[in-house]
Coordinates of C-alpha atoms in Angstrom, one line a residue:
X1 CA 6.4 10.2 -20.1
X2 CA 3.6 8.2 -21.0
X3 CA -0.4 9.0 -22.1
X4 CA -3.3 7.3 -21.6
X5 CA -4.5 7.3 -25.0
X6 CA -6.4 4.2 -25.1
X7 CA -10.1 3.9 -26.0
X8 CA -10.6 1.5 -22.6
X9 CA -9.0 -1.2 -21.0
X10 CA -10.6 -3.9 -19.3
X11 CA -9.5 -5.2 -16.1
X12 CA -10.4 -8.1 -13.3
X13 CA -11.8 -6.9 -9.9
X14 CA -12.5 -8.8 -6.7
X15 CA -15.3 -5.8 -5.4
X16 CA -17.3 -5.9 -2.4
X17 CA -16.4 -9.9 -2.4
X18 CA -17.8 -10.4 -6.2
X19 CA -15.2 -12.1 -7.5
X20 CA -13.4 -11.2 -10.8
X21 CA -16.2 -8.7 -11.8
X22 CA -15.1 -6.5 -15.4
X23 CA -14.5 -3.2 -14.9
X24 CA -13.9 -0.5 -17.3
X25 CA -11.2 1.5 -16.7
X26 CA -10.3 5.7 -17.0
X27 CA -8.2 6.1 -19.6
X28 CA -8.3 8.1 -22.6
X29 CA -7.8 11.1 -20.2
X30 CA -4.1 12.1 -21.6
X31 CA -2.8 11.8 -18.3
X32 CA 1.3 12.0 -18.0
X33 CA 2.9 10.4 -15.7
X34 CA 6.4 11.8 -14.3
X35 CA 6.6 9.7 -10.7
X36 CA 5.8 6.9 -8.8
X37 CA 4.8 6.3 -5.1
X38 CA 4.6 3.0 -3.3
X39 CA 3.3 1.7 -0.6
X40 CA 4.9 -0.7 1.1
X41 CA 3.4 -3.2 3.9
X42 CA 1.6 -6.0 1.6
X43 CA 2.4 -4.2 -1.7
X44 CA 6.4 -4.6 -1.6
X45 CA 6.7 -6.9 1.3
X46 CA 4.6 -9.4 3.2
X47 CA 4.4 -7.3 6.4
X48 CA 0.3 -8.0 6.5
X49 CA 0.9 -11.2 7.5
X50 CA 3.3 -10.6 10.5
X51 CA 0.8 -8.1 11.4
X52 CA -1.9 -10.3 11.9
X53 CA 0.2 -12.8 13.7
X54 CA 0.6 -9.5 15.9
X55 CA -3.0 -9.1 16.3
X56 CA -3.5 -12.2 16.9
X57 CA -1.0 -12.0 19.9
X58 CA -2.5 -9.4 21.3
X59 CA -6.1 -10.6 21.2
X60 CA -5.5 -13.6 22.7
X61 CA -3.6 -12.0 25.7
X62 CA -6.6 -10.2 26.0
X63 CA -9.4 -13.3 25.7
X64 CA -10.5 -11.8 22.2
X65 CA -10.0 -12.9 18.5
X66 CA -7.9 -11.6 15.8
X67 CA -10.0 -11.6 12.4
X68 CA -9.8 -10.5 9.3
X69 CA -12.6 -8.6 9.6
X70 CA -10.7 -6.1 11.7
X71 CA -7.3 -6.0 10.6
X72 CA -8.9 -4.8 7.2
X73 CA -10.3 -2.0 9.3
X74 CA -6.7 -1.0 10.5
X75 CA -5.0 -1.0 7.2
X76 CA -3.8 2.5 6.1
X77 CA -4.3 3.3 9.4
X78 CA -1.4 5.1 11.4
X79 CA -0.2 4.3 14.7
X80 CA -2.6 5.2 17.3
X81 CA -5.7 5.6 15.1
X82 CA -4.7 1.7 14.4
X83 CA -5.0 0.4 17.6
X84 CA -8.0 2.8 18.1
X85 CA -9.8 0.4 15.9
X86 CA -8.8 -2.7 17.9
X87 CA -10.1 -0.8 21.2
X88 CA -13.0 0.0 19.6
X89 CA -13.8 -3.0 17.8
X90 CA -13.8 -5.3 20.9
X91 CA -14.4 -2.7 23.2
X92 CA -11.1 -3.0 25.0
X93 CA -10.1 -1.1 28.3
X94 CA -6.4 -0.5 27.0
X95 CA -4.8 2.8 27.0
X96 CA -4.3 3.3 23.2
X97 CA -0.7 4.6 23.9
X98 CA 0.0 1.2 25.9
X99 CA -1.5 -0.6 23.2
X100 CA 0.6 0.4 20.5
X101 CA 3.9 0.4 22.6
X102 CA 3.1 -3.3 23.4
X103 CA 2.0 -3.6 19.4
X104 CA 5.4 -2.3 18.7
X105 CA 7.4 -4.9 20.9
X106 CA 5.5 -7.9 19.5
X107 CA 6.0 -6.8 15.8
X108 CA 9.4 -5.3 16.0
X109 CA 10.8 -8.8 17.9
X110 CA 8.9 -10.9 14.6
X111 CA 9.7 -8.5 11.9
X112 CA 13.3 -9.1 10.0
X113 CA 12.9 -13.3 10.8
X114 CA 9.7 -13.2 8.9
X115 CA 10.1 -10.7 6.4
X116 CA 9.5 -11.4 2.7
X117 CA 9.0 -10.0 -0.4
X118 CA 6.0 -9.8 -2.4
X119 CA 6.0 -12.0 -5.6
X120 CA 7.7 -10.0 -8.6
X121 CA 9.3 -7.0 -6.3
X122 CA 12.7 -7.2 -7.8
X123 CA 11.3 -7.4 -11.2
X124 CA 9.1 -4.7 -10.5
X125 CA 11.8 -2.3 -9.4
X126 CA 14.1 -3.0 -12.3
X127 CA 11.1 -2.4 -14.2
X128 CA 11.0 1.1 -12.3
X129 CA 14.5 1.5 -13.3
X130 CA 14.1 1.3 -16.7
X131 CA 11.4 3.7 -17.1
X132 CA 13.4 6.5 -15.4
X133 CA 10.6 7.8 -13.8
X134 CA 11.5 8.7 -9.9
X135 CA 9.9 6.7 -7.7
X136 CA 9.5 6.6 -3.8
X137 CA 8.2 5.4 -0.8
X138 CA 4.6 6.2 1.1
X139 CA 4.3 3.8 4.2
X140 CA 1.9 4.5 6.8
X141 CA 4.2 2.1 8.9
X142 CA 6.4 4.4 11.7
X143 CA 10.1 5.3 10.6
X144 CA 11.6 2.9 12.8
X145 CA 10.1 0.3 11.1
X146 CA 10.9 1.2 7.5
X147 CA 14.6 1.8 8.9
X148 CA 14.7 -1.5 9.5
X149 CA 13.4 -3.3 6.5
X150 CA 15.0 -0.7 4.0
X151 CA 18.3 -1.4 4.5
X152 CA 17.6 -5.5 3.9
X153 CA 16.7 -4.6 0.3
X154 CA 19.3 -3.6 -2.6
X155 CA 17.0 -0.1 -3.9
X156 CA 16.6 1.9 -0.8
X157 CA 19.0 4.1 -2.7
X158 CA 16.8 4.5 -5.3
X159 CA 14.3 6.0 -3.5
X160 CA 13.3 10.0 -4.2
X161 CA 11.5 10.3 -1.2
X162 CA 10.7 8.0 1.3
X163 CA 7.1 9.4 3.6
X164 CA 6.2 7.1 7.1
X165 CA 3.4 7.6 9.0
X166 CA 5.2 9.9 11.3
X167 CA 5.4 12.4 8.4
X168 CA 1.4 12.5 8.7
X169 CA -1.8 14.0 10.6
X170 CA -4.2 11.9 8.9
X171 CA -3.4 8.6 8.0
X172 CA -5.4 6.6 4.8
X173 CA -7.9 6.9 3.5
X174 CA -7.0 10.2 4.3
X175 CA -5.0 11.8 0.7
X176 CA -2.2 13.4 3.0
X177 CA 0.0 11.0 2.8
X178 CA -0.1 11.0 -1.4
X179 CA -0.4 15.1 -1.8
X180 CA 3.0 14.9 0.3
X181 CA 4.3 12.3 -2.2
X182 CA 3.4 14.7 -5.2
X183 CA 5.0 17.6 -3.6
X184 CA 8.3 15.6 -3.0
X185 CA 8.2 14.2 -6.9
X186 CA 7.7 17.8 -8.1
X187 CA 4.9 16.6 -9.5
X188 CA 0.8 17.3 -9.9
X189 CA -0.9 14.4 -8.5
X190 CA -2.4 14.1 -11.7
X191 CA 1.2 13.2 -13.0
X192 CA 1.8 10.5 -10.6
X193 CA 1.6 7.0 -10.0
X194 CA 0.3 5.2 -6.6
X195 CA 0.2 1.4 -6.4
X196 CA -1.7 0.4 -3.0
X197 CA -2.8 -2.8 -1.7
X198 CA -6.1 -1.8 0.2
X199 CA -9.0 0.0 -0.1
X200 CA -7.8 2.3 2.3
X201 CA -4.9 3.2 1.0
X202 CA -6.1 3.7 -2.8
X203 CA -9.2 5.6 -1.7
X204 CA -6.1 8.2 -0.1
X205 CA -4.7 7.8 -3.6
X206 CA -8.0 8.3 -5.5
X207 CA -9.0 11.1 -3.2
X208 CA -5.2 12.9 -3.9
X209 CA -5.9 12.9 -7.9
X210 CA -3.6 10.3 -8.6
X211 CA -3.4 7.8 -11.2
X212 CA -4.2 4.4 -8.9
X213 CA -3.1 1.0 -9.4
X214 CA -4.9 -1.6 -6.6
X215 CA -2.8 -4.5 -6.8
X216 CA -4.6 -6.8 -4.2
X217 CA -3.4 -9.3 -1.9
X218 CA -4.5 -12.3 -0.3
X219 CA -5.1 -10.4 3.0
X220 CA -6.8 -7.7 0.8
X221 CA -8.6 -9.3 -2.4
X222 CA -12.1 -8.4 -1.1
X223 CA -11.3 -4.6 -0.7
X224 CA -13.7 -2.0 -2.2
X225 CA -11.5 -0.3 -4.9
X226 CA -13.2 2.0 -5.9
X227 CA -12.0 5.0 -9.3
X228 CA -8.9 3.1 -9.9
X229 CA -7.4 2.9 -12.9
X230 CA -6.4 -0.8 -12.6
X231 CA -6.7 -3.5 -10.4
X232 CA -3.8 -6.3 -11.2
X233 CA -3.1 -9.1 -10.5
X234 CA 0.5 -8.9 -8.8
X235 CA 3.5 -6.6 -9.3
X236 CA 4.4 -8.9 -12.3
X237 CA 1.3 -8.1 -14.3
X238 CA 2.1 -6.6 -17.8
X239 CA -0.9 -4.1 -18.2
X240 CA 0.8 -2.6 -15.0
X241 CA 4.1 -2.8 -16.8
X242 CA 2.4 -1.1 -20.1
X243 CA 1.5 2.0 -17.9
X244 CA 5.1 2.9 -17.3
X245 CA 7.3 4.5 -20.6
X246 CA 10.2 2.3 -21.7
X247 CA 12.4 5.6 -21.0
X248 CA 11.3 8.9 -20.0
X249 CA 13.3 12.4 -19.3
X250 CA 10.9 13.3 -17.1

């Protein structure tokens, strides 16, 4: 596997909207990696974006704008407690069940004609690969969603584990999701790896024990990420590379 053993490393941060502020980051703590879990809407693919055109759908049936503002409120978020936020936020009269059923239609007809990958995926899977290191899936996105963008890719069957948000009470920032990820690798959360695009989703990770990796979007770049280990730049980033052994037998 591979240590921490570094005195520090320094990385770049876009927090609470100050951009590029240096941060220090935990290392030196002889942590030992033995699996990896991902995320996967704005972290593998480009799925933020379709959601947002799905918000924005939905708003505008309704009179109301889709901003930024709140679809950073729903991320993590699972299902219902998703389109809780949207009721909430504009103080809507919708029936949250109604909501997310109409939610579902909207995104599910936009979903495989605008899907794309996030910049370096392939790269970063190989990458994944070579470490031998299992590795495997931790959506808050519903199972019939995954099963439909899992099978456009060439690694599903790489996968260790794959987790949805049907797999989970509490969505992020709730750790749930991520101490169910541990217990499918085997592994202490201690010993694994979470890459997350939001603050939601790495507080879950922070909050499990794992060793988190924010690696920030455009949708996403003024997140609070707070106790991770790194913030990078994109899946191609090499100090994100560096934390992964060239081979394990882990």
């Amino acid at each position: 596997g591979v240590r921490f053993d570094q005195p520090h490393v320094v990385a770049r941060c876009h927090c609470r909207g100050r951009p590029f502020q240096k941060l220090t980051l935990k290392t030196g703590l002889n942590m030992h990696l033995r699996g990896v879990a991902l995320d996967m809407d704005g972290l593998l693919f480009d799925t933020e974006r379709i959601y947002f055109q799905v918000g924005q759908v939905l708003m505008e049936r309704r009179g109301h704008t889709f901003t930024l503002e709140l679809q950073q409120k729903m991320m993590g978020r699972v299902g219902l407690s998703a389109v809780g936020q949207m009721i909430d936020h504009h103080q809507l009269g919708d029936d949250p069940v109604s909501l997310l059923a109409e939610s579902d239609d909207v995104y599910g007809d936009l979903l495989l004609g605008e899907l794309r990958p996030m910049p370096g995926l392939a790269e970063w899977i190989d990458r994944l690969r070579t470490s031998g290191l299992p590795f495997g899936l931790a959506t808050s996105s519903r199972r019939k969603f995954v099963d439909m963008i899992l099978p456009t890719t060439e690694w599903s069957g790489d996968l260790a584990f794959i987790l949805t948000g049907d797999d989970v009470t509490h969505g992020k920032p709730n750790p749930e999701m991520y101490l169910k990820a541990a217990d499918r690798l085997l592994v202490s959360p201690s010993e694994m790896l979470v890459l997350e695009d939001s603050g939601n989703g790495s507080k879950a990770a922070v909050s499990a024990g794992a060793v988190t990796v924010a690696v920030p979007n455009e949708h996403t770049r003024s997140h609070v990420f707070e106790d991770v280990h790194l913030v990078a730049d994109s899946l191609a980033d090499p100090r994100l590379w560096e934390l992964l052994p060239q081979t394990t037998n882990a």
